[in-house]
Every structure is written in structure tokens, then in C-alpha cells.
PDB file of C-alpha atoms in Angstrom:
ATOM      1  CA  UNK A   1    -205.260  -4.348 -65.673  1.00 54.00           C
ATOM      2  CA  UNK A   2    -205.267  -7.655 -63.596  1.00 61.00           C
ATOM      3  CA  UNK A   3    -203.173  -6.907 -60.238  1.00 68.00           C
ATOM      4  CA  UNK A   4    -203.919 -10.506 -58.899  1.00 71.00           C
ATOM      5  CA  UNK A   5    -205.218 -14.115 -60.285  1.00 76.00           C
ATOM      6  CA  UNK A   6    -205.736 -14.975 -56.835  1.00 88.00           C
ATOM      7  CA  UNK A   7    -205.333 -14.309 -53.041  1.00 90.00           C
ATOM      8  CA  UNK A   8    -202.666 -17.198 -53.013  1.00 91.00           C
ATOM      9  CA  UNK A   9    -200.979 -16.473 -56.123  1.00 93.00           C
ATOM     10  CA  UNK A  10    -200.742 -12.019 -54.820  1.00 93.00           C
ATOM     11  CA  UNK A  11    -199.363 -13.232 -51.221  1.00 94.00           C
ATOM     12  CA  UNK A  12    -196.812 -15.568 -52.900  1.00 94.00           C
ATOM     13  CA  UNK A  13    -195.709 -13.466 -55.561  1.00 94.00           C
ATOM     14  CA  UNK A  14    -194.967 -10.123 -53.141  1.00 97.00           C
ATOM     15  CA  UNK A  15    -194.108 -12.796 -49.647  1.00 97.00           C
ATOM     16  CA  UNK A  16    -190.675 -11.318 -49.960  1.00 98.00           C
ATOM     17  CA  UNK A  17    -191.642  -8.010 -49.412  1.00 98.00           C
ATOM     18  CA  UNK A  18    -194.237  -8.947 -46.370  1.00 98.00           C
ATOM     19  CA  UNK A  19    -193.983  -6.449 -43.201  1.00 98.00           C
ATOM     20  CA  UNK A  20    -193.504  -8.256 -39.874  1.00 98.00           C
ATOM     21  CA  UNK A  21    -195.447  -6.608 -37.251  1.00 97.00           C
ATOM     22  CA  UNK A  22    -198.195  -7.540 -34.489  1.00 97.00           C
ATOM     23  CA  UNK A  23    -201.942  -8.476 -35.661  1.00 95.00           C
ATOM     24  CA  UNK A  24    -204.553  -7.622 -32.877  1.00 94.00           C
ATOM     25  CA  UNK A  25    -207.731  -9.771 -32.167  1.00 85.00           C
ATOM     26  CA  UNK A  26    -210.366  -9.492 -35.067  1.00 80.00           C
ATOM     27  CA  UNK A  27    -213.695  -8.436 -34.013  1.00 79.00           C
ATOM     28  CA  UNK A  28    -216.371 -10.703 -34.796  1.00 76.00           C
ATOM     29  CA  UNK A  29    -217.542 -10.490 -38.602  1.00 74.00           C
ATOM     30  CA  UNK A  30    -215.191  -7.615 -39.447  1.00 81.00           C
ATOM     31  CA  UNK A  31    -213.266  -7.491 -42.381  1.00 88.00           C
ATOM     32  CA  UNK A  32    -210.156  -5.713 -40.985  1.00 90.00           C
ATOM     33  CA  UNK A  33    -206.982  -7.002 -39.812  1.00 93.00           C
ATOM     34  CA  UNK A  34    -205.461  -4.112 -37.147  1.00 95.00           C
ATOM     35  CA  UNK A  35    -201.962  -4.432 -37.383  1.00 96.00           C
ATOM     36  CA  UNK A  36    -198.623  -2.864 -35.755  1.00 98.00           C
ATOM     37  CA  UNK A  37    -195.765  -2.330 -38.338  1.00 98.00           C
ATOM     38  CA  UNK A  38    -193.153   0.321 -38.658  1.00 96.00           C
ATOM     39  CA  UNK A  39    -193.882   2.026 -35.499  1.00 96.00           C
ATOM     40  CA  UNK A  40    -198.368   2.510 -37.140  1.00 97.00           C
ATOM     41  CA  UNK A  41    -201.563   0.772 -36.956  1.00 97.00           C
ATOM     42  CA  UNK A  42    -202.926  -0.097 -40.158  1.00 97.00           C
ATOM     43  CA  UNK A  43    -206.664  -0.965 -40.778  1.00 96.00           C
ATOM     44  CA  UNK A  44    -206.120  -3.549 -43.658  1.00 96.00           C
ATOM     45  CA  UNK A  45    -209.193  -5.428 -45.451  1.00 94.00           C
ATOM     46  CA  UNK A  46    -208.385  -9.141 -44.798  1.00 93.00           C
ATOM     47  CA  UNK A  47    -208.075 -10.656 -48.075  1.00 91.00           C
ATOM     48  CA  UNK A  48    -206.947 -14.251 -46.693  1.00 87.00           C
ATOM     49  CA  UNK A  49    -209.691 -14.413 -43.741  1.00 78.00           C
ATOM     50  CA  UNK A  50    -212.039 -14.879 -42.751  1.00 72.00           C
ATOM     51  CA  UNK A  51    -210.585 -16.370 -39.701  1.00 70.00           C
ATOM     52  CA  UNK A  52    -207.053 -17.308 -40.878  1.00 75.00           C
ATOM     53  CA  UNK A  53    -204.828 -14.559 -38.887  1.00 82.00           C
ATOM     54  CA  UNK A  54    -204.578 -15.416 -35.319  1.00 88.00           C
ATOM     55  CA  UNK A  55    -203.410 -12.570 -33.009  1.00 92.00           C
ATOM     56  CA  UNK A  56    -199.626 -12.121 -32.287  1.00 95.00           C
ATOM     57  CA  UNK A  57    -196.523 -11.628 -34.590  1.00 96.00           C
ATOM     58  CA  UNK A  58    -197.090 -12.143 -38.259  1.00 96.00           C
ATOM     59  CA  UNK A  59    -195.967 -11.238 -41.790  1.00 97.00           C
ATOM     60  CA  UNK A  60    -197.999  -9.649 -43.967  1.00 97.00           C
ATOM     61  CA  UNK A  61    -198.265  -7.866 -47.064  1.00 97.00           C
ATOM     62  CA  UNK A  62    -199.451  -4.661 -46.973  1.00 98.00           C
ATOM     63  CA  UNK A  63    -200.952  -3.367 -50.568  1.00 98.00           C
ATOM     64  CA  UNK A  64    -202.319  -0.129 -51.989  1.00 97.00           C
ATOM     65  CA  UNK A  65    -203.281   1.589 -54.561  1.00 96.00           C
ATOM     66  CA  UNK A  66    -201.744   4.753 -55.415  1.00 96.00           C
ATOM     67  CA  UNK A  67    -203.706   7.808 -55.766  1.00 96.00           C
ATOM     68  CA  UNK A  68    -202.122   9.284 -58.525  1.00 94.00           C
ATOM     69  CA  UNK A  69    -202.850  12.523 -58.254  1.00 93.00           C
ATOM     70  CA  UNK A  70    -200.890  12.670 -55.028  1.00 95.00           C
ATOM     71  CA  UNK A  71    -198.027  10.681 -55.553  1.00 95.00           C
ATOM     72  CA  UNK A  72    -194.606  11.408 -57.609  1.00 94.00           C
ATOM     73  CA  UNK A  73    -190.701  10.439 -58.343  1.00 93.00           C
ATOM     74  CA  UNK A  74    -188.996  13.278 -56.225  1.00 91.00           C
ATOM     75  CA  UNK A  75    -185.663  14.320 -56.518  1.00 81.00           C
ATOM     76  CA  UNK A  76    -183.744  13.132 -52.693  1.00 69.00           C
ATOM     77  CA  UNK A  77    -180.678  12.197 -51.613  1.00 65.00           C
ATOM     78  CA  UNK A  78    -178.853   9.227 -50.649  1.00 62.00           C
ATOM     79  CA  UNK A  79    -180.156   9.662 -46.879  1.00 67.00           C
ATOM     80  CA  UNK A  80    -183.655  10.891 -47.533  1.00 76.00           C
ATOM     81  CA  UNK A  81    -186.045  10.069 -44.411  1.00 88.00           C
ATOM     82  CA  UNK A  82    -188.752   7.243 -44.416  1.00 94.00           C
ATOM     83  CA  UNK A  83    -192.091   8.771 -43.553  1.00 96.00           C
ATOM     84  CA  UNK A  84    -195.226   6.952 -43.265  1.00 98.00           C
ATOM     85  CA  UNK A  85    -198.736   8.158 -42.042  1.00 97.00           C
ATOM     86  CA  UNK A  86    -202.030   6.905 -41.605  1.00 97.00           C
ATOM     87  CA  UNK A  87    -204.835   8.601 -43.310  1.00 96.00           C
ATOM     88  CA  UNK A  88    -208.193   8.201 -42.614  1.00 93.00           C
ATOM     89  CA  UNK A  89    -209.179   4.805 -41.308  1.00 89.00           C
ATOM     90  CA  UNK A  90    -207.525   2.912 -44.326  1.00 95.00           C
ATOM     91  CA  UNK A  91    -205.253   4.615 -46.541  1.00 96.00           C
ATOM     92  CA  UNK A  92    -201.419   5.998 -45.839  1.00 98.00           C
ATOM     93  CA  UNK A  93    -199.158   8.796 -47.629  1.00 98.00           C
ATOM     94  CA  UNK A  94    -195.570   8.755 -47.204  1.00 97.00           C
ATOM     95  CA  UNK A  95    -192.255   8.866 -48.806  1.00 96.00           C
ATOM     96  CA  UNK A  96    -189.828   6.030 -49.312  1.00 97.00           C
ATOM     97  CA  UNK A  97    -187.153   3.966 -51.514  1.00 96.00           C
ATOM     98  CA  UNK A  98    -188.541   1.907 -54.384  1.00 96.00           C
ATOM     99  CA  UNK A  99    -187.401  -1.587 -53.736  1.00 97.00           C
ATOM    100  CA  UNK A 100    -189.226  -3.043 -56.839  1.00 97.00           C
ATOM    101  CA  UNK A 101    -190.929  -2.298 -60.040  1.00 94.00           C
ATOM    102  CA  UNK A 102    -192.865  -4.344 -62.348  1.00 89.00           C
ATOM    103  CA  UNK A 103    -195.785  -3.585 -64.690  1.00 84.00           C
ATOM    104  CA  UNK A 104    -198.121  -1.736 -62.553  1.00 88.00           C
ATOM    105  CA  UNK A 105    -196.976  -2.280 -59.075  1.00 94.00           C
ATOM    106  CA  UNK A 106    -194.135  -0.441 -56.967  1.00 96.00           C
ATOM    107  CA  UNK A 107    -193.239  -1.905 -53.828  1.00 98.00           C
ATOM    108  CA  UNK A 108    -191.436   0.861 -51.483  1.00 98.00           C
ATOM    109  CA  UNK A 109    -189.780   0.849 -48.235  1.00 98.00           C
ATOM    110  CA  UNK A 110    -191.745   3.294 -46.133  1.00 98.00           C
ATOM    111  CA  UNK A 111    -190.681   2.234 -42.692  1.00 97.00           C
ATOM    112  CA  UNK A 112    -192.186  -1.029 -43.683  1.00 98.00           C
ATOM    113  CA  UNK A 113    -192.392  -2.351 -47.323  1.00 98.00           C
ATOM    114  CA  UNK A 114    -195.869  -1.855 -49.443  1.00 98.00           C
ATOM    115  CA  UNK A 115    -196.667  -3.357 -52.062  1.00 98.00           C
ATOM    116  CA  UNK A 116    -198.482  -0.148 -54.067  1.00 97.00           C
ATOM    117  CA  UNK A 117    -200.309  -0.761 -57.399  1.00 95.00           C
ATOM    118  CA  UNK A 118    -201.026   2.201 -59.794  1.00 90.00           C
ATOM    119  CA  UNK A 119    -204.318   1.591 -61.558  1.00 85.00           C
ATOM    120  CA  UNK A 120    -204.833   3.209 -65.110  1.00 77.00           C
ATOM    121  CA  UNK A 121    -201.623   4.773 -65.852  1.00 75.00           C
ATOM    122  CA  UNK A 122    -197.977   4.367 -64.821  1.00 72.00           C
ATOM    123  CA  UNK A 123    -195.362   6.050 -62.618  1.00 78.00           C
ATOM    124  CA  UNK A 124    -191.764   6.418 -64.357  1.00 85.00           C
ATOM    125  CA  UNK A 125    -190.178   4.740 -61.201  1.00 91.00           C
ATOM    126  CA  UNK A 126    -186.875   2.379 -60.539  1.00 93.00           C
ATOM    127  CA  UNK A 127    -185.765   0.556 -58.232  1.00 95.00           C
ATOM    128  CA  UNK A 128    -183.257   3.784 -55.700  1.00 94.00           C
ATOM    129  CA  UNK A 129    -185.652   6.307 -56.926  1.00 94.00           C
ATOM    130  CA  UNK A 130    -187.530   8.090 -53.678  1.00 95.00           C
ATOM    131  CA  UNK A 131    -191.611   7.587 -54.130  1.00 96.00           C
ATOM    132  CA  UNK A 132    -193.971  10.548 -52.414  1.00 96.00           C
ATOM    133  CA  UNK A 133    -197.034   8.727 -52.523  1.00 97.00           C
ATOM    134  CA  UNK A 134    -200.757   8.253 -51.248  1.00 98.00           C
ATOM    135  CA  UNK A 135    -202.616   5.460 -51.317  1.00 98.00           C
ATOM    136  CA  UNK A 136    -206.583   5.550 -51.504  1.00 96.00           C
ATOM    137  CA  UNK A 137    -209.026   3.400 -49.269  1.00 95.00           C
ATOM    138  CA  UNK A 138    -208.980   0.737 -48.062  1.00 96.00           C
ATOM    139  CA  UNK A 139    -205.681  -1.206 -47.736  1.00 97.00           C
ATOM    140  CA  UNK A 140    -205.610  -4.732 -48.212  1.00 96.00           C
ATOM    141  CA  UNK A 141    -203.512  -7.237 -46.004  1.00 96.00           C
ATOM    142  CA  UNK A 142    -202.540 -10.678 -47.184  1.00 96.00           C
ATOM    143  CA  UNK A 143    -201.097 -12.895 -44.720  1.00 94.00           C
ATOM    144  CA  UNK A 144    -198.202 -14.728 -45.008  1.00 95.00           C
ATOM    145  CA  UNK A 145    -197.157 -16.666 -41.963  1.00 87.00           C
ATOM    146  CA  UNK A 146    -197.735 -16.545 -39.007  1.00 81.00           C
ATOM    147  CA  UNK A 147    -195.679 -18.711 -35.740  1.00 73.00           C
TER     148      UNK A 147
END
């Protein structure tokens, strides 16, 4: 399965779904954005770089993929509780609201939105049902705009 024809054509399809948060000066020659979203600091591999994200405010989409071992529909109500934590120096596991399903990617509201692509095989989800999930190394960052 083909999650992406290109870095332009991912970031434009998922741009609604793009997490505004703070990007932090890039080392020299490193590949990872470090940026503030949803109250974390996410090491994402910079798929629009090198160079392109200047520090200060930005949107970006945040993407995974889901290690599907860990990650399931659970059964929540109405009011269940974001939860998002880092894990490791690229990867996250939390719990949160499907926004969006298509073929192969779920994008859920996990006190930001991610964009979360299961590889392989398919999780029965909808848009309202409540996503436990981990993601496995590294996360990727596309970015969107920036002021």
C-alpha cells in the first residue's frame, strides 16, 4: 500500500487536519523538526526540509504509523479523556476520537490531530469511535504553513 505520491500531494491532502504548535531551531544537518503541540514535544522526521521550517508558530501534520499490535477500537463514552504520550525519542501512544477514516489511514484527535496510517492490515474504525493506539518510530512532520 501507497500512503503518499508525494511530500506535496500527503501535506495537502491531510492540511486540514495539521496541528498548530511551536517548531524550535533545527540543528545543523538533522533530520528532526522538535515541535510543541498539545501541551508535548514531538521529534518528527522532516519530510518537507531540509531547511523549509523556520522556528516559531507553524502548522504541521503530524503522521504515524500504527503499531498494530498495540492499538484497538475501545468501547468509551461520550466524554472519554484525550491522552497523548511520547515514547521513546519518536513514537507516541494515546487514546483519542477518530476524526477521519479512509483506506488505510485514521486521523484522531489526541490532544492534537494525527494523521496515523496502518500498514498491512486494517482497523474496523469510524469516524466517533475512541482509538487506543501506538505508533512505531519515527514520526514524520509535514509542514504546512508557517507566518
Amino acid at each position: 500500500m501507497t500512503l503518499e505520491t508525494s511530500e506535496r500531494e500527503f501535506t495537502a491532502r491531510f492540511a486540514a487536519y495539521a496541528a498548530s504548535g511551536i517548531l524550535y531551531p533545527q540543528r545543523e544537518g538533522s533530520p528532526l523538526l522538535e515541535f510543541a503541540a498539545g501541551g508535548r514535544v514531538l521529534y518528527l522526521f522532516d519530510r518537507t526540509g531540509p531547511y523549509a521550517a523556520r522556528p516559531g508558530p507553524a502548522q504541521v501534520v503530524v503522521h504515524g504509523v500504527l503499531d498494530l499490535a498495540a492499538s484497538e477500537v475501545v468501547a468509551g463514552d461520550g466524554d472519554a479523556q484525550e491522552q497523548l504520550h511520547v515514547v521513546g525519542v519518536s513514537g507516541v501512544e494515546g487514546r483519542g476520537r477518530v476524526l477521519a477514516a479512509e483506506r488505510g489511514v485514521l486521523v484522531v484527535q489526541a490532544r492534537l490531530p494525527l494523521v496515523l496510517a496502518a500498514l498491512g492490515a486494517s482497523l474496523s474504525a469510524r469516524p466517533g469511535d475512541l482509538l487506543a493506539f501506538r505508533t512505531l518510530p519515527p514520526l514524520h512532520g509535514f509542514l504546512v504553513t508557517q507566518p
